[in-house]
Tab-separated table of C-alpha atoms and ligand atoms in Angstrom:
chain	number	residue	atom	x	y	z
A	14	MET	CA	7.616	-20.696	13.277
A	15	ARG	CA	8.407	-18.175	15.976
A	16	GLN	CA	5.663	-17.766	18.502
A	17	VAL	CA	5.073	-14.621	20.489
A	18	PRO	CA	4.059	-15.530	24.041
A	19	ALA	CA	0.314	-14.909	24.200
A	20	ARG	CA	0.476	-13.506	27.745
A	21	ARG	CA	2.452	-10.480	26.700
A	22	PHE	CA	0.139	-9.208	24.014
A	23	LYS	CA	-3.570	-8.830	23.976
A	24	LEU	CA	-5.096	-9.002	20.529
A	25	LYS	CA	-7.800	-6.366	20.421
A	26	LYS	CA	-10.165	-6.200	17.510
A	27	PRO	CA	-9.592	-2.857	15.792
A	28	LYS	CA	-12.416	-0.365	15.579
A	29	ALA	CA	-13.493	1.374	12.397
A	30	VAL	CA	-11.016	4.147	12.996
A	31	ASP	CA	-7.664	4.829	11.504
A	32	PRO	CA	-5.233	3.565	14.153
A	33	LEU	CA	-2.754	6.403	13.768
A	34	THR	CA	-5.026	9.429	13.748
A	35	GLY	CA	-8.163	8.063	15.393
A	36	LEU	CA	-10.192	9.410	12.462
A	37	PRO	CA	-13.044	7.379	10.944
A	38	ILE	CA	-12.026	5.197	8.005
A	39	GLN	CA	-13.577	5.449	4.535
A	40	SER	CA	-16.373	2.898	5.042
A	41	VAL	CA	-17.665	5.027	7.945
A	42	PHE	CA	-17.352	8.169	5.824
A	43	LYS	CA	-19.283	6.505	3.004
A	44	GLU	CA	-22.143	5.440	5.311
A	45	GLU	CA	-22.338	8.929	6.794
A	46	LEU	CA	-22.355	10.473	3.331
A	47	MET	CA	-25.170	8.215	2.177
A	48	ARG	CA	-27.249	9.231	5.207
A	49	ALA	CA	-26.493	12.889	4.483
A	50	LEU	CA	-27.583	12.484	0.848
A	51	VAL	CA	-30.969	11.055	1.862
A	52	LYS	CA	-31.508	13.942	4.273
A	53	ALA	CA	-30.356	16.543	1.764
A	54	GLU	CA	-32.835	15.237	-0.777
A	55	GLN	CA	-35.695	15.481	1.742
A	56	ASN	CA	-34.720	18.982	2.891
A	57	GLN	CA	-33.583	20.325	-0.487
A	58	GLU	CA	-30.088	20.952	0.864
A	59	LEU	CA	-26.594	20.653	-0.570
A	60	VAL	CA	-23.810	18.314	0.495
A	61	ALA	CA	-20.152	18.969	-0.286
A	62	ILE	CA	-17.368	16.455	-0.271
A	63	MET	CA	-13.759	17.506	-0.231
A	64	ILE	CA	-10.521	15.619	-0.678
A	65	LEU	CA	-7.557	17.235	0.987
A	66	ASP	CA	-4.040	16.184	0.110
A	67	ILE	CA	-0.943	17.155	2.085
A	68	ASN	CA	1.540	18.399	-0.497
A	69	ARG	CA	4.820	16.544	-0.656
A	70	PHE	CA	4.123	14.565	2.495
A	71	LYS	CA	5.932	11.572	1.042
A	72	ARG	CA	9.125	13.631	0.849
A	73	ILE	CA	8.813	14.551	4.508
A	74	ASN	CA	8.288	10.901	5.353
A	75	ASP	CA	11.280	9.879	3.261
A	76	THR	CA	13.628	12.522	4.638
A	77	MET	CA	12.582	12.607	8.286
A	78	GLY	CA	11.588	8.976	8.698
A	79	PRO	CA	8.195	7.333	9.211
A	80	ASP	CA	8.094	8.005	12.978
A	81	MET	CA	8.385	11.738	12.428
A	82	GLY	CA	5.935	11.430	9.515
A	83	ASP	CA	3.440	9.778	11.868
A	84	ARG	CA	3.910	12.434	14.518
A	85	LEU	CA	3.394	15.144	11.957
A	86	MET	CA	0.280	13.446	10.627
A	87	VAL	CA	-1.228	13.362	14.130
A	88	LYS	CA	-0.512	17.077	14.582
A	89	ILE	CA	-2.035	17.908	11.209
A	90	VAL	CA	-5.215	16.038	12.096
A	91	GLU	CA	-5.440	17.780	15.473
A	92	ARG	CA	-5.123	21.169	13.816
A	93	MET	CA	-7.613	20.377	11.057
A	94	GLY	CA	-10.070	19.265	13.734
A	95	THR	CA	-9.982	22.707	15.339
A	96	CYS	CA	-10.822	24.413	11.996
A	97	LEU	CA	-13.892	22.346	11.214
A	98	PRO	CA	-17.424	23.095	12.429
A	99	SER	CA	-19.490	20.374	14.083
A	100	PHE	CA	-21.663	19.569	11.052
A	101	THR	CA	-18.655	18.274	9.115
A	102	LEU	CA	-16.962	14.880	9.201
A	103	LEU	CA	-13.230	14.427	8.672
A	104	ALA	CA	-12.011	10.942	7.693
A	105	ARG	CA	-8.693	9.401	6.597
A	106	PHE	CA	-8.853	8.512	2.923
A	107	ASN	CA	-5.493	6.961	2.214
A	108	GLY	CA	-1.941	7.873	3.141
A	109	ASP	CA	-1.793	11.646	3.245
A	110	GLU	CA	-5.289	12.230	1.850
A	111	PHE	CA	-8.390	13.063	3.854
A	112	THR	CA	-12.052	13.373	2.978
A	113	ILE	CA	-14.344	15.965	4.497
A	114	LEU	CA	-18.114	15.790	4.438
A	115	VAL	CA	-20.004	19.074	4.734
A	116	LYS	CA	-23.734	18.560	5.214
A	117	GLU	CA	-26.784	20.662	6.027
A	118	ILE	CA	-25.758	23.582	3.814
A	119	THR	CA	-27.823	25.543	1.300
A	120	LYS	CA	-25.132	27.485	-0.585
A	121	GLU	CA	-21.831	26.362	-2.122
A	122	ILE	CA	-20.071	29.329	-0.531
A	123	GLN	CA	-20.621	27.794	2.932
A	124	ALA	CA	-18.479	24.817	1.956
A	125	VAL	CA	-15.925	26.998	0.183
A	126	GLU	CA	-15.436	29.054	3.347
A	127	ILE	CA	-14.788	25.883	5.326
A	128	GLY	CA	-12.319	24.754	2.658
A	129	GLU	CA	-10.481	28.085	2.823
A	130	LYS	CA	-10.220	27.834	6.582
A	131	LEU	CA	-8.775	24.339	6.279
A	132	ILE	CA	-6.154	25.537	3.791
A	133	GLN	CA	-5.291	28.461	6.084
A	134	CYS	CA	-4.729	26.206	9.046
A	135	PHE	CA	-1.503	25.150	7.301
A	136	ASN	CA	-0.192	28.719	7.255
A	137	HIS	CA	1.714	28.240	10.516
A	138	PRO	CA	4.521	25.714	10.726
A	139	PHE	CA	4.194	22.502	12.729
A	140	LEU	CA	6.597	21.977	15.570
A	141	LEU	CA	8.277	18.556	15.696
A	142	GLY	CA	10.687	18.456	18.610
A	143	ASN	CA	12.472	21.728	18.098
A	144	GLN	CA	12.127	21.678	14.340
A	145	GLU	CA	9.615	23.819	12.447
A	146	VAL	CA	8.052	22.035	9.504
A	147	TYR	CA	6.265	24.029	6.797
A	148	ILE	CA	3.654	22.208	4.780
A	149	SER	CA	0.738	23.071	2.559
A	150	SER	CA	-2.321	21.297	1.276
A	151	SER	CA	-4.518	21.095	-1.819
A	152	LEU	CA	-8.244	20.605	-1.888
A	153	GLY	CA	-10.794	19.391	-4.435
A	154	ILE	CA	-14.509	19.959	-3.827
A	155	SER	CA	-17.638	18.454	-5.393
A	156	PHE	CA	-21.311	19.020	-4.589
A	157	TYR	CA	-24.451	16.981	-4.352
A	158	PRO	CA	-26.668	17.171	-6.352
A	159	SER	CA	-24.927	19.125	-9.172
A	160	ASP	CA	-21.809	16.909	-9.562
A	161	GLY	CA	-23.263	13.537	-8.679
A	162	GLU	CA	-25.761	11.683	-6.560
A	163	ASN	CA	-23.690	8.932	-5.009
A	164	TYR	CA	-20.451	8.372	-3.085
A	165	GLU	CA	-18.429	7.069	-6.029
A	166	LEU	CA	-19.303	9.939	-8.383
A	167	LEU	CA	-18.833	12.635	-5.785
A	168	LEU	CA	-15.487	11.191	-4.761
A	169	GLN	CA	-14.366	10.889	-8.368
A	170	LYS	CA	-15.310	14.508	-9.114
A	171	ALA	CA	-13.642	15.818	-5.934
A	172	SER	CA	-10.560	13.841	-6.914
A	173	ILE	CA	-10.529	15.348	-10.420
A	174	ALA	CA	-10.875	18.839	-8.879
A	175	LEU	CA	-7.966	17.995	-6.558
A	176	HIS	CA	-5.784	17.005	-9.487
A	177	TRP	CA	-6.533	20.321	-11.139
A	178	ALA	CA	-5.803	22.236	-7.952
A	179	LYS	CA	-2.409	20.545	-7.792
A	180	ARG	CA	-1.674	21.063	-11.442
A	181	ASP	CA	-2.532	24.758	-11.365
A	182	ARG	CA	-0.879	25.153	-7.958
A	183	ASP	CA	-4.123	26.566	-6.615
A	184	HIS	CA	-5.050	25.877	-3.032
A	185	TYR	CA	-8.428	24.513	-4.001
A	186	LYS	CA	-10.760	23.946	-6.935
A	187	LEU	CA	-14.453	23.248	-7.227
A	188	TYR	CA	-15.305	20.551	-9.741
A	189	GLU	CA	-16.436	21.813	-13.162
A	190	GLU	CA	-17.669	19.756	-16.126
A	191	GLU	CA	-14.851	21.030	-18.395
A	192	MET	CA	-12.237	19.486	-16.097
A	193	ILE	CA	-13.098	16.017	-17.260
A	194	HIS	CA	-12.278	16.844	-20.917
A	195	GLU	CA	-8.683	17.744	-20.275
A	196	LEU	CA	-7.411	15.560	-17.513
A	197	PRO	CA	-3.937	15.951	-16.020
A	198	SER	CA	-1.597	13.176	-17.172
A	199	ASN	CA	-1.845	10.865	-14.179
A	200	MET	CA	-5.629	11.142	-14.339
A	201	ASN	CA	-5.317	9.454	-17.717
A	202	LEU	CA	-3.223	6.818	-16.064
A	203	GLU	CA	-5.912	6.511	-13.418
A	204	SER	CA	-8.650	5.754	-15.929
A	205	GLU	CA	-6.274	3.454	-17.833
A	206	LEU	CA	-5.502	1.572	-14.626
A	207	ARG	CA	-9.198	1.191	-13.826
A	208	ARG	CA	-9.785	-0.081	-17.352
A	209	ALA	CA	-6.827	-2.450	-17.034
A	210	LEU	CA	-8.558	-4.126	-14.105
A	211	ASP	CA	-11.841	-4.414	-15.989
A	212	ARG	CA	-10.204	-5.702	-19.166
A	213	ASP	CA	-7.809	-8.075	-17.463
A	214	GLU	CA	-4.659	-6.376	-18.774
A	215	PHE	CA	-2.525	-7.335	-15.782
A	216	ALA	CA	-0.443	-10.492	-15.690
A	217	LEU	CA	1.659	-12.201	-13.055
A	218	PHE	CA	5.185	-13.326	-13.746
A	219	TYR	CA	6.898	-15.631	-11.261
A	220	GLN	CA	10.509	-15.661	-10.131
A	221	PRO	CA	12.107	-18.660	-8.380
A	222	LEU	CA	13.560	-18.553	-4.858
A	223	VAL	CA	15.982	-21.406	-4.242
A	224	ASP	CA	17.547	-23.042	-1.225
A	225	ALA	CA	21.098	-21.699	-1.018
A	226	HIS	CA	22.636	-25.072	-0.228
A	227	THR	CA	20.629	-27.597	-2.248
A	228	GLY	CA	19.662	-25.279	-5.111
A	229	GLN	CA	16.107	-26.618	-4.848
A	230	LEU	CA	13.112	-24.411	-5.645
A	231	VAL	CA	11.527	-23.272	-2.355
A	232	ALA	CA	9.127	-20.518	-3.390
A	233	LEU	CA	7.986	-18.337	-6.293
A	234	GLU	CA	7.552	-14.584	-6.047
A	235	ALA	CA	4.574	-13.167	-7.941
A	236	LEU	CA	5.566	-9.980	-9.782
A	237	ILE	CA	2.930	-7.962	-11.557
A	238	ARG	CA	3.180	-6.819	-15.182
A	239	TRP	CA	0.796	-4.649	-17.184
A	240	GLN	CA	0.174	-5.649	-20.779
A	241	HIS	CA	-0.675	-2.112	-21.899
A	242	PRO	CA	-2.591	-2.027	-25.208
A	243	LYS	CA	-0.334	0.739	-26.625
A	244	LYS	CA	2.818	0.799	-24.531
A	245	GLY	CA	3.461	-2.962	-24.348
A	246	LEU	CA	4.604	-4.845	-21.241
A	247	LEU	CA	5.089	-2.435	-18.333
A	248	LEU	CA	7.110	-3.109	-15.175
A	249	PRO	CA	5.570	-2.365	-11.756
A	250	ALA	CA	7.800	0.671	-11.121
A	251	SER	CA	5.906	2.561	-13.836
A	252	PHE	CA	2.423	2.076	-12.372
A	253	ILE	CA	2.464	0.695	-8.790
A	254	PRO	CA	3.479	4.032	-7.172
A	255	VAL	CA	0.686	5.817	-9.080
A	256	ALA	CA	-1.793	3.092	-8.176
A	257	GLU	CA	-0.789	3.560	-4.535
A	258	GLU	CA	-1.265	7.296	-4.772
A	259	LEU	CA	-4.686	6.904	-6.365
A	260	GLY	CA	-5.975	4.296	-3.926
A	261	LEU	CA	-6.119	1.722	-6.732
A	262	ILE	CA	-3.536	-0.538	-5.152
A	263	ILE	CA	-6.189	-2.349	-3.122
A	264	PRO	CA	-8.201	-3.739	-6.039
A	265	ILE	CA	-4.934	-4.454	-7.880
A	266	THR	CA	-3.438	-6.374	-4.951
A	267	GLU	CA	-6.708	-8.254	-4.505
A	268	TRP	CA	-6.430	-9.275	-8.140
A	269	VAL	CA	-2.822	-10.401	-7.539
A	270	ILE	CA	-3.794	-12.509	-4.508
A	271	GLN	CA	-6.681	-14.093	-6.411
A	272	GLN	CA	-4.531	-14.777	-9.472
A	273	ALA	CA	-1.576	-16.202	-7.509
A	274	CYS	CA	-3.780	-18.582	-5.498
A	275	THR	CA	-5.705	-19.675	-8.583
A	276	GLN	CA	-2.448	-20.386	-10.431
A	277	ASN	CA	-0.965	-22.376	-7.562
A	278	ARG	CA	-4.165	-24.422	-7.228
A	279	LYS	CA	-4.029	-25.081	-10.977
A	280	TRP	CA	-0.454	-26.351	-10.689
A	281	LEU	CA	-1.465	-28.526	-7.746
A	282	ASP	CA	-4.376	-29.983	-9.736
A	283	GLU	CA	-2.032	-30.676	-12.654
A	284	GLY	CA	0.091	-32.814	-10.343
A	285	CYS	CA	3.036	-30.409	-10.031
A	286	THR	CA	5.056	-30.298	-6.822
A	287	ILE	CA	4.049	-26.825	-5.773
A	288	VAL	CA	5.867	-24.335	-3.568
A	289	PRO	CA	4.507	-21.264	-1.764
A	290	ILE	CA	3.852	-18.181	-3.906
A	291	SER	CA	4.765	-14.888	-2.281
A	292	VAL	CA	2.761	-11.760	-2.982
A	293	ASN	CA	3.982	-8.192	-2.415
A	294	LEU	CA	1.750	-6.018	-0.272
A	295	SER	CA	1.838	-2.235	-0.335
A	296	ALA	CA	1.814	-0.236	2.871
A	297	SER	CA	-1.595	1.251	2.147
A	298	HIS	CA	-3.145	-2.206	2.169
A	299	PHE	CA	-2.542	-2.375	5.869
A	300	HIS	CA	-4.861	0.565	6.470
A	301	HIS	CA	-7.585	-1.431	4.810
A	302	THR	CA	-9.524	-3.523	7.279
A	303	GLY	CA	-10.646	-6.231	4.867
A	304	LEU	CA	-7.232	-7.757	4.078
A	305	VAL	CA	-7.413	-10.885	6.259
A	306	GLU	CA	-11.031	-11.586	5.289
A	307	TYR	CA	-10.169	-11.211	1.614
A	308	ILE	CA	-7.235	-13.622	1.847
A	309	ASN	CA	-9.406	-16.146	3.668
A	310	LYS	CA	-12.109	-15.882	1.062
A	311	VAL	CA	-9.648	-16.512	-1.772
A	312	LEU	CA	-7.996	-19.430	0.017
A	313	GLN	CA	-11.399	-21.015	0.547
A	314	GLN	CA	-12.558	-20.365	-3.010
A	315	THR	CA	-9.404	-21.806	-4.547
A	316	ARG	CA	-9.092	-24.556	-1.900
A	317	LEU	CA	-5.417	-23.716	-1.625
A	318	PRO	CA	-3.801	-24.696	1.707
A	319	SER	CA	-2.678	-21.486	3.430
A	320	GLU	CA	0.968	-22.573	3.643
A	321	TYR	CA	1.169	-22.092	-0.130
A	322	LEU	CA	0.640	-18.348	0.121
A	323	GLU	CA	3.249	-16.004	1.575
A	324	LEU	CA	3.329	-12.238	1.895
A	325	GLU	CA	6.114	-9.710	1.481
A	326	ILE	CA	5.837	-6.395	3.229
A	327	THR	CA	8.298	-3.535	3.183
A	328	GLU	CA	10.120	-2.339	6.212
A	329	SER	CA	8.071	0.855	6.324
A	330	ILE	CA	4.862	-1.088	7.033
A	331	SER	CA	6.432	-3.086	9.801
A	332	MET	CA	7.977	0.037	11.277
A	333	ASN	CA	4.619	1.694	11.496
A	334	ASN	CA	4.173	0.256	14.920
A	335	SER	CA	0.459	0.111	15.467
A	336	ASP	CA	-1.913	-2.276	17.208
A	337	PHE	CA	-3.700	-2.681	13.938
A	338	ILE	CA	-0.675	-3.973	12.017
A	339	PHE	CA	0.271	-6.148	14.972
A	340	TYR	CA	-3.247	-7.611	15.063
A	341	THR	CA	-3.361	-8.159	11.290
A	342	LEU	CA	0.035	-9.869	11.161
A	343	HIS	CA	-0.902	-12.158	14.034
A	344	GLN	CA	-4.158	-13.124	12.354
A	345	LEU	CA	-2.231	-14.005	9.188
A	346	ASP	CA	0.412	-15.890	11.172
A	347	SER	CA	-2.185	-17.908	13.078
A	348	GLN	CA	-3.468	-19.131	9.717
A	349	GLY	CA	-0.035	-20.352	8.718
A	350	ILE	CA	0.706	-17.565	6.237
A	351	LYS	CA	4.389	-16.678	6.320
A	352	ILE	CA	5.528	-13.075	6.226
A	353	ALA	CA	8.792	-11.741	4.837
A	354	ILE	CA	10.241	-8.241	5.162
A	355	ASP	CA	11.165	-7.140	1.657
A	356	ASP	CA	14.102	-4.904	0.700
A	357	PHE	CA	15.391	-5.138	4.246
A	358	GLY	CA	17.968	-2.541	5.171
A	359	MET	CA	16.567	0.262	3.051
A	360	GLY	CA	14.151	1.668	5.625
A	361	TYR	CA	14.620	3.400	8.925
A	362	SER	CA	15.685	0.758	11.324
A	363	SER	CA	14.134	0.376	14.671
A	364	LEU	CA	14.697	-3.307	15.224
A	365	ARG	CA	12.104	-3.671	17.943
A	366	TYR	CA	9.450	-4.900	15.546
A	367	LEU	CA	11.579	-7.915	14.594
A	368	LYS	CA	11.052	-9.157	18.125
A	369	HIS	CA	7.330	-8.555	18.396
A	370	TYR	CA	5.923	-9.197	14.948
A	371	PRO	CA	5.411	-12.743	13.651
A	372	ILE	CA	7.909	-12.476	10.821
A	373	ASN	CA	9.534	-15.486	9.186
A	374	SER	CA	12.219	-14.062	6.962
A	375	LEU	CA	14.144	-11.024	5.799
A	376	LYS	CA	14.973	-10.342	2.167
A	377	ILE	CA	18.294	-8.564	1.801
A	378	ASP	CA	17.956	-5.597	-0.506
A	379	ARG	CA	19.410	-6.095	-3.975
A	380	SER	CA	21.781	-3.155	-3.612
A	381	PHE	CA	23.623	-4.932	-0.754
A	382	ILE	CA	24.079	-7.996	-2.950
A	383	LYS	CA	25.444	-5.785	-5.709
A	384	ASP	CA	28.071	-4.529	-3.243
A	385	ILE	CA	29.418	-8.094	-2.946
A	386	ALA	CA	30.434	-8.001	-6.603
A	387	ASN	CA	32.380	-4.827	-5.769
A	388	GLY	CA	34.182	-6.607	-2.954
A	389	ASP	CA	32.055	-5.260	-0.122
A	390	GLY	CA	29.854	-7.774	1.658
A	391	THR	CA	29.559	-5.906	4.963
A	392	LEU	CA	25.900	-4.980	4.726
A	393	ALA	CA	24.805	-8.387	3.410
A	394	ASN	CA	26.740	-10.123	6.223
A	395	THR	CA	25.198	-7.844	8.816
A	396	VAL	CA	21.661	-8.612	7.668
A	397	ILE	CA	22.368	-12.362	7.601
A	398	SER	CA	23.676	-12.453	11.142
A	399	LEU	CA	20.933	-10.122	12.346
A	400	ALA	CA	18.257	-12.385	10.844
A	401	HIS	CA	19.803	-15.477	12.396
A	402	GLN	CA	20.008	-13.823	15.821
A	403	PHE	CA	16.255	-13.356	15.589
A	404	ASN	CA	15.751	-16.926	14.332
A	405	LEU	CA	14.610	-15.686	10.960
A	406	LYS	CA	15.413	-17.102	7.559
A	407	VAL	CA	17.219	-14.811	5.173
A	408	THR	CA	16.871	-14.482	1.390
A	409	ALA	CA	19.354	-12.673	-0.838
A	410	GLU	CA	17.696	-10.785	-3.704
A	411	GLY	CA	19.337	-9.930	-7.009
A	412	VAL	CA	21.949	-12.716	-7.126
A	413	GLU	CA	23.363	-12.426	-10.626
A	414	ASN	CA	26.528	-14.535	-10.629
A	415	GLY	CA	28.322	-17.530	-9.146
A	416	GLU	CA	30.703	-15.352	-7.184
A	417	GLN	CA	27.832	-13.773	-5.212
A	418	LEU	CA	26.272	-17.225	-4.760
A	419	GLU	CA	29.468	-18.722	-3.284
A	420	TYR	CA	30.015	-15.762	-1.025
A	421	LEU	CA	26.448	-15.845	0.309
A	422	LYS	CA	26.619	-19.615	0.823
A	423	GLN	CA	29.726	-19.157	2.950
A	424	GLN	CA	27.907	-16.517	4.974
A	425	LYS	CA	25.108	-19.042	5.592
A	426	CYS	CA	22.424	-17.191	3.689
A	427	ASP	CA	19.373	-19.506	3.535
A	428	ARG	CA	17.640	-18.694	0.285
A	429	MET	CA	18.466	-16.874	-2.928
A	430	GLN	CA	16.650	-15.148	-5.724
A	431	GLY	CA	18.036	-13.476	-8.799
A	432	PHE	CA	18.683	-13.671	-12.509
A	433	PHE	CA	21.389	-16.301	-11.844
A	434	PHE	CA	18.606	-18.781	-10.977
A	435	GLY	CA	15.850	-17.389	-13.164
A	436	LYS	CA	14.181	-14.175	-14.267
A	437	PRO	CA	10.498	-13.446	-13.608
A	438	GLU	CA	8.615	-15.394	-16.270
A	439	PRO	CA	5.019	-16.245	-17.219
A	440	PRO	CA	3.430	-19.312	-15.544
A	441	GLN	CA	3.785	-21.572	-18.574
A	442	THR	CA	7.575	-21.088	-18.712
A	443	ILE	CA	7.876	-21.511	-14.939
A	444	SER	CA	6.078	-24.837	-14.930
A	445	GLU	CA	8.142	-26.111	-17.865
A	446	LYS	CA	11.434	-25.140	-16.227
A	447	PHE	CA	10.857	-25.616	-12.527
A	448	LEU	CA	7.749	-27.569	-11.527
B	9	C2E	P1	10.649	-6.682	-5.165
B	9	C2E	O1	9.479	-7.232	-4.433
B	9	C2E	O2	11.883	-6.423	-4.388
B	9	C2E	O3	10.894	-7.676	-6.383
B	9	C2E	C1	12.108	-8.005	-6.882
B	9	C2E	C2	12.460	-7.178	-8.103
B	9	C2E	O4	13.815	-7.393	-8.415
B	9	C2E	C3	11.701	-7.594	-9.353
B	9	C2E	O5	11.519	-6.441	-10.154
B	9	C2E	C4	12.671	-8.526	-10.050
B	9	C2E	O6	12.504	-8.612	-11.448
B	9	C2E	C5	13.976	-7.832	-9.724
B	9	C2E	N1	15.085	-8.788	-9.741
B	9	C2E	C6	15.074	-10.040	-9.277
B	9	C2E	N2	16.290	-10.620	-9.445
B	9	C2E	C7	17.080	-9.685	-10.007
B	9	C2E	C8	18.449	-9.687	-10.422
B	9	C2E	O7	19.168	-10.662	-10.312
B	9	C2E	N3	18.926	-8.539	-10.957
B	9	C2E	C9	18.142	-7.437	-11.120
B	9	C2E	N4	18.702	-6.347	-11.650
B	9	C2E	N5	16.855	-7.404	-10.748
B	9	C2E	C10	16.325	-8.527	-10.194
B	9	C2E	P2	10.113	-6.038	-10.724
B	9	C2E	O8	9.334	-7.233	-11.168
B	9	C2E	O9	10.347	-4.924	-11.700
B	9	C2E	O10	9.379	-5.485	-9.432
B	9	C2E	C11	9.830	-4.312	-8.800
B	9	C2E	C12	9.077	-4.058	-7.545
B	9	C2E	O11	7.692	-3.781	-7.800
B	9	C2E	C13	9.040	-5.255	-6.599
B	9	C2E	O12	10.244	-5.302	-5.892
B	9	C2E	C14	7.856	-4.916	-5.734
B	9	C2E	O13	8.233	-4.012	-4.722
B	9	C2E	C15	6.942	-4.201	-6.704
B	9	C2E	N6	5.884	-5.151	-7.113
B	9	C2E	C16	5.931	-6.134	-8.034
B	9	C2E	N7	4.761	-6.788	-8.112
B	9	C2E	C17	3.955	-6.208	-7.194
B	9	C2E	C18	2.590	-6.432	-6.765
B	9	C2E	O14	1.900	-7.345	-7.220
B	9	C2E	N8	2.114	-5.613	-5.780
B	9	C2E	C19	2.877	-4.623	-5.225
B	9	C2E	N9	2.321	-3.865	-4.257
B	9	C2E	N10	4.135	-4.391	-5.595
B	9	C2E	C20	4.674	-5.168	-6.567
B	10	MG	MG1	9.139	-8.619	-3.174
B	11	MG	MG1	12.724	-6.862	-2.784
């Protein structure tokens, strides 16, 4: 495994702030809200919570690149800070969503005025280099005590109000009881996703990764499926992006980690020759401080040696060059958990992180492997030689035929995955065929 010389990097324990914006993270917001609720009850006051969403921020990120997206996010936070009075608390919720706590008020209108000011602070464009960027925001507001008496309820109601604000293209909405009866369509998906977790409707399929030269099984990738009671078996593309948007990806990924480790332990106990299982992590998971602790807890509970769990992260996470990600990856690496960069080549490439982060392998994006079948292996070759220059292993994804296999073998690709070797299948089939 590649080691980063310890002298060059100091591992600092991250504080309870969002590393990019310096804003408090949600656990801090929650504690502060709980304190405010106790005080409001004693003093017969109101508390408002707001969720603010930057409209179409993802598009900006996708078109201008994550670095510009980060710079814009910092500017947005600076500007919001200047609009908010001192008795409020602004915190990062997830991605492009923020929560605002307004305490010590006696009338709803006081919070509404603050909300209007926040919306107005987006009226002027943001300057990035010499480019003017126009953005807008949407806001959902809920109140203690009328809409709920705890963090979860108030957040849920503010989030419903936000969905309505977006649907009606209003700048903001206050939560009203009627809203819950006619939820916008992805709110239905939200409650279905929550129910899916409770009712165990998710399943993991596993797809083999083989050694390019010996053809031997070297790892299994865990790929989530949703056994929907009405719609049947759903692929991740139809619900993972929504789960990410709704902040549900964290409990879902925790379920995946738990399930994958439990399954591998089961195979080990049954006397199978096991291989590492790799789990896909979403970018938002890296803003969540409990990731390393959670993984450790599951490894201990299942008594699975850490070398039998691997993680796949997308290029956009690794690009987001922060001390926090650096620290998290090093903690995982020091425990022997290998990290692969998934869909490599599809992001915005600053290659610096390949040198500094403890990464073990790159997975060549499927589209580059498809090009081989059309007689164009340039991108695949480039990724292979790049990976080898950095002493990384390289996996080709989406290998569907012998022609691609032979080509990639010649190019010294290390590992392969694709329908040619096996499709993602339930654990029973995997153990019958491969273990
Ligand atoms: P990925 O991590 O790049 O996973 C590989 C995807 O390529 C899988 O799609 C797999 O079925 C498909 N695939 C593999 N070999 C071939 C092939 O030869 N031909 C073709 N046409 N496709 C192939 P799947 O299972 O639909 O997953 C799609 C994506 O959803 C994954 O891409 C991953 O980004 C995401 N995903 C899956 N499970 C999870 C999860 O548990 N958590 C998170 N956060 N994301 C997940
Ligand atoms: Mg993957
Ligand atoms: Mg991939």
